[in-house]
Short mmCIF file of C-alpha atoms in Angstrom, two decimals:
data_model
loop_
_atom_site.label_atom_id
_atom_site.label_comp_id
_atom_site.label_asym_id
_atom_site.label_seq_id
_atom_site.Cartn_x
_atom_site.Cartn_y
_atom_site.Cartn_z
CA MET A 9 48.56 49.62 -9.38
CA VAL A 10 45.07 48.73 -10.62
CA PRO A 11 44.00 50.89 -13.60
CA ARG A 12 41.25 53.40 -12.83
CA ALA A 13 38.84 51.82 -15.36
CA GLU A 14 39.23 48.35 -13.80
CA LEU A 15 38.87 49.80 -10.30
CA THR A 16 35.63 51.53 -11.29
CA ALA A 17 34.31 48.31 -12.85
CA LEU A 18 35.13 46.36 -9.68
CA GLN A 19 33.35 48.97 -7.57
CA GLU A 20 30.28 48.80 -9.81
CA LEU A 21 30.36 45.00 -9.61
CA GLU A 22 30.49 45.17 -5.81
CA LYS A 23 27.52 47.54 -5.80
CA LEU A 24 25.54 45.21 -8.08
CA SER A 25 26.40 42.22 -5.88
CA SER A 26 25.28 44.10 -2.78
CA LEU A 27 22.06 45.09 -4.54
CA PHE A 28 21.33 41.50 -5.58
CA LEU A 29 22.03 40.26 -2.05
CA TRP A 30 19.71 42.89 -0.59
CA VAL A 31 16.93 41.98 -3.05
CA GLU A 32 17.39 38.27 -2.35
CA PHE A 33 17.30 38.88 1.40
CA SER A 34 14.19 41.05 1.05
CA LEU A 35 12.39 38.35 -0.97
CA LEU A 36 13.43 35.69 1.52
CA LEU A 37 12.24 37.82 4.42
CA ARG A 38 8.94 38.48 2.66
CA ASP A 39 8.42 34.75 1.98
CA THR A 40 9.31 33.94 5.59
CA GLU A 41 6.87 36.55 6.86
CA ALA A 42 4.16 35.14 4.58
CA ASP A 43 4.85 31.60 5.80
CA LEU A 44 4.77 32.77 9.40
CA TYR A 45 1.50 34.60 8.77
CA VAL A 46 -0.11 31.48 7.29
CA MET A 47 1.21 29.28 10.10
CA THR A 48 0.11 31.75 12.77
CA ARG A 49 -3.34 31.94 11.23
CA LEU A 50 -3.64 28.15 11.11
CA LEU A 51 -2.43 27.77 14.70
CA GLY A 52 -5.07 30.27 15.77
CA TYR A 53 -7.69 27.61 14.97
CA VAL A 54 -5.84 24.71 16.58
CA ASP A 55 -5.81 23.63 20.19
CA PRO A 56 -2.67 21.44 20.53
CA SER A 57 -3.79 20.23 23.97
CA ASP A 58 -6.97 18.66 22.57
CA PRO A 59 -6.79 14.86 23.20
CA CYS A 60 -7.99 14.09 19.65
CA PHE A 61 -5.24 16.28 18.18
CA VAL A 62 -2.60 14.62 20.38
CA ALA A 63 -3.87 11.16 19.37
CA ALA A 64 -3.66 12.14 15.69
CA ILE A 65 -0.07 13.36 16.07
CA LEU A 66 0.92 10.18 17.90
CA THR A 67 -0.59 7.84 15.30
CA ILE A 68 0.84 9.84 12.38
CA THR A 69 4.37 9.66 13.79
CA PHE A 70 4.14 6.14 15.22
CA ASN A 71 2.97 4.22 12.15
CA PRO A 72 6.00 4.67 9.84
CA LEU A 73 8.32 4.26 12.83
CA PHE A 74 6.63 0.97 13.69
CA TRP A 75 6.78 -0.59 10.23
CA ASN A 76 10.35 0.52 9.58
CA VAL A 77 11.67 -0.75 12.92
CA VAL A 78 9.86 -4.10 12.58
CA ALA A 79 10.90 -4.52 8.94
CA ARG A 80 14.58 -3.76 9.64
CA TRP A 81 14.49 -6.13 12.62
CA GLU A 82 13.03 -8.86 10.40
CA GLN A 83 15.57 -8.21 7.66
CA LYS A 84 18.43 -8.62 10.14
CA THR A 85 17.09 -11.51 12.25
CA ARG A 86 14.36 -13.30 10.23
CA GLN A 87 12.54 -13.78 13.54
CA LEU A 88 9.07 -13.12 12.10
CA SER A 89 9.64 -15.51 9.20
CA ARG A 90 10.75 -18.21 11.63
CA ALA A 91 7.83 -17.50 13.99
CA PHE A 92 5.29 -17.82 11.16
CA ARG A 93 7.34 -20.53 9.39
CA SER A 94 7.01 -18.58 6.17
CA PRO A 95 8.22 -15.17 4.98
CA TYR A 96 4.94 -14.74 3.12
CA LEU A 97 2.79 -15.35 6.20
CA ALA A 98 5.04 -13.02 8.20
CA CYS A 99 4.71 -10.30 5.55
CA TYR A 100 0.93 -10.74 5.38
CA SER A 101 0.73 -10.41 9.17
CA LEU A 102 2.81 -7.24 9.23
CA GLY A 103 0.78 -5.83 6.32
CA THR A 104 -2.46 -6.50 8.17
CA ALA A 105 -1.10 -4.76 11.27
CA ILE A 106 -0.07 -1.76 9.15
CA LEU A 107 -3.53 -1.57 7.56
CA LEU A 108 -5.20 -1.60 10.97
CA LEU A 109 -2.84 1.09 12.26
CA ASN A 110 -3.59 3.23 9.21
CA VAL A 111 -7.33 2.87 9.84
CA LEU A 112 -6.72 4.06 13.40
CA ARG A 113 -4.62 6.97 12.12
CA SER A 114 -7.35 8.07 9.71
CA HIS A 115 -9.95 7.82 12.48
CA CYS A 116 -7.84 9.96 14.83
CA PHE A 117 -7.18 12.45 12.01
CA THR A 118 -10.93 12.80 11.35
CA GLN A 119 -11.81 13.11 15.03
CA ALA A 120 -9.16 15.81 15.48
CA MET A 121 -10.71 17.80 12.61
CA LEU A 122 -14.24 17.42 13.90
CA SER A 123 -13.29 18.47 17.43
CA GLN A 124 -11.84 21.83 16.32
CA PRO A 125 -13.26 24.84 14.44
CA LYS A 126 -13.54 25.25 10.68
CA MET A 127 -11.93 27.98 8.59
CA GLU A 128 -14.64 30.19 7.09
CA SER A 129 -12.69 30.95 3.92
CA LEU A 130 -12.49 27.20 3.10
CA ASP A 131 -16.09 26.43 3.96
CA ASN A 132 -17.56 26.81 0.47
CA PRO A 133 -18.56 24.59 -2.50
CA THR A 134 -15.47 25.46 -4.58
CA ALA A 135 -13.07 24.38 -1.83
CA TYR A 136 -15.13 21.24 -1.27
CA ARG A 137 -14.83 20.31 -4.95
CA MET A 138 -11.08 20.96 -4.82
CA GLY A 139 -10.89 18.61 -1.87
CA LEU A 140 -12.76 15.95 -3.84
CA VAL A 141 -10.29 16.31 -6.71
CA LEU A 142 -7.34 15.91 -4.35
CA LEU A 143 -9.00 12.87 -2.81
CA GLY A 144 -9.54 11.39 -6.27
CA VAL A 145 -5.94 11.99 -7.34
CA GLY A 146 -4.57 10.61 -4.07
CA SER A 147 -6.75 7.51 -4.24
CA THR A 148 -5.63 6.91 -7.83
CA PHE A 149 -1.99 6.96 -6.81
CA VAL A 150 -2.53 4.78 -3.75
CA LEU A 151 -4.64 2.12 -5.51
CA SER A 152 -2.53 2.02 -8.68
CA SER A 153 0.61 1.67 -6.53
CA PHE A 154 -0.96 -1.24 -4.68
CA PHE A 155 -1.98 -3.00 -7.90
CA ALA A 156 1.48 -2.45 -9.41
CA LEU A 157 3.35 -3.71 -6.35
CA GLY A 158 0.97 -6.34 -5.01
CA PHE A 159 0.43 -6.99 -1.31
CA THR A 160 3.95 -8.11 -0.48
CA GLY A 161 5.52 -5.35 -2.58
CA THR A 162 3.40 -2.73 -0.84
CA PHE A 163 3.96 -4.03 2.67
CA LEU A 164 7.74 -4.34 2.81
CA GLY A 165 8.11 -7.78 1.27
CA ASP A 166 11.67 -6.93 0.23
CA TYR A 167 12.64 -6.90 3.93
CA PHE A 168 11.36 -10.48 4.11
CA GLY A 169 13.41 -11.53 1.09
CA ILE A 170 10.37 -11.42 -1.21
CA LEU A 171 11.70 -9.53 -4.22
CA LYS A 172 10.30 -8.74 -7.63
CA GLU A 173 12.35 -9.39 -10.75
CA ALA A 174 13.12 -5.67 -10.91
CA ARG A 175 11.94 -2.40 -9.41
CA VAL A 176 8.51 -1.39 -10.68
CA THR A 177 8.67 1.44 -13.23
CA THR A 178 5.13 1.37 -14.64
CA PHE A 179 2.37 3.83 -13.67
CA PRO A 180 2.30 5.50 -11.22
CA PHE A 181 6.02 5.03 -10.58
CA ASN A 182 6.84 6.56 -13.96
CA VAL A 183 5.03 9.74 -12.88
CA LEU A 184 6.58 10.32 -9.46
CA ASP A 185 8.64 8.52 -6.85
CA ASN A 186 6.91 7.04 -3.80
CA PRO A 187 3.37 7.50 -5.18
CA MET A 188 1.87 5.53 -2.29
CA TYR A 189 3.13 8.07 0.24
CA TRP A 190 2.29 11.16 -1.79
CA GLY A 191 -1.09 9.73 -2.75
CA SER A 192 -1.84 9.18 0.93
CA THR A 193 -0.75 12.76 1.68
CA ALA A 194 -3.05 14.06 -1.08
CA ASN A 195 -5.91 12.07 0.46
CA TYR A 196 -5.40 13.69 3.84
CA LEU A 197 -5.07 17.12 2.25
CA GLY A 198 -8.28 16.63 0.28
CA TRP A 199 -10.09 15.37 3.38
CA ALA A 200 -8.92 18.43 5.33
CA VAL A 201 -10.02 20.85 2.58
CA MET A 202 -13.42 19.15 2.29
CA HIS A 203 -13.90 19.69 6.03
CA ALA A 204 -12.56 23.28 5.86
CA SER A 205 -10.27 22.24 8.69
CA PRO A 206 -7.12 24.16 9.66
CA THR A 207 -6.37 21.31 12.04
CA GLY A 208 -6.51 18.91 9.12
CA LEU A 209 -4.17 21.09 7.07
CA LEU A 210 -1.66 21.19 9.92
CA LEU A 211 -1.89 17.43 10.44
CA THR A 212 -1.42 16.89 6.69
CA ALA A 213 1.83 18.86 6.91
CA VAL A 214 2.92 16.49 9.70
CA VAL A 215 1.98 13.48 7.52
CA ALA A 216 4.11 14.85 4.66
CA LEU A 217 7.06 15.55 6.97
CA VAL A 218 6.94 12.07 8.50
CA TYR A 219 6.75 10.47 5.05
CA MET A 220 9.76 12.50 3.89
CA VAL A 221 11.77 11.15 6.81
CA ALA A 222 10.56 7.61 6.06
CA ILE A 223 11.61 7.97 2.41
CA LEU A 224 15.10 9.07 3.43
CA TYR A 225 15.30 5.95 5.59
CA GLU A 226 13.77 3.44 3.16
CA GLU A 227 15.00 4.49 -0.29
CA PRO A 228 18.71 3.65 0.16
CA PHE A 229 17.84 0.15 1.38
CA THR A 230 15.46 -0.56 -1.50
CA ALA A 231 18.00 0.67 -4.04
CA GLN A 232 20.73 -1.42 -2.41
CA ILE A 233 18.86 -4.73 -2.42
CA TYR A 234 17.84 -4.40 -6.07
CA GLN A 235 21.40 -3.47 -7.02
CA GLN A 236 22.58 -6.60 -5.23
CA LYS A 237 19.91 -8.65 -7.00
CA ALA A 238 21.05 -7.32 -10.39
CA SER A 239 24.76 -7.90 -9.70
CA PRO A 240 26.51 -10.76 -11.54
CA SER A 241 27.65 -12.38 -8.26
CA HIS A 242 24.06 -12.57 -7.03
CA LYS A 243 22.90 -14.11 -10.33
CA ARG A 244 25.66 -16.77 -10.19
CA SER A 245 24.66 -17.68 -6.65
#
């Protein structure tokens, strides 16, 4: 038989566990309700059937899909390098296409914001200045990433066999991983805040989500090729 003192302690422990679970569930429910409230409020300003909004969604989702599919195809077949007779020319061509697609994406993003209503609570000088700060931070990360990586490093040169001596670890890569993606996200967020646009905020969330998926797809490959480059067998070859 279990002693009465131990039985009482076990019962008290069960009560405490139940209490903690109830508190945790209550906090989770409250956070979920708050998130749903924010999302519902944002969606109240957004017309998903608006052609500009649809175009923005399509360009946001298409761009990373395009460059990842083309880059993986090139890495497996070397068809672009053969077509251009140089991996560098092939990489420059893909990079130019990506830049043009990103210009189109930014245009569609802006048009989607302008075609839908503003949020009154964001339409003030303080929010505008916050947006400028976000835009400045994002641009710093994007430009410093480009200068650290160079053109071929930025535009998937590793898929073309154009590798650096080692992975870049200087600023901004010593501050956060994937600074190009998160800098771009900060730019869109700042642009949305400056325009007091709920549509822009929602589209920025889509940008962040798409980049997160792209990172999950790209990071293992990048780590793998630089591990292979650093391996003794690769150095001997």
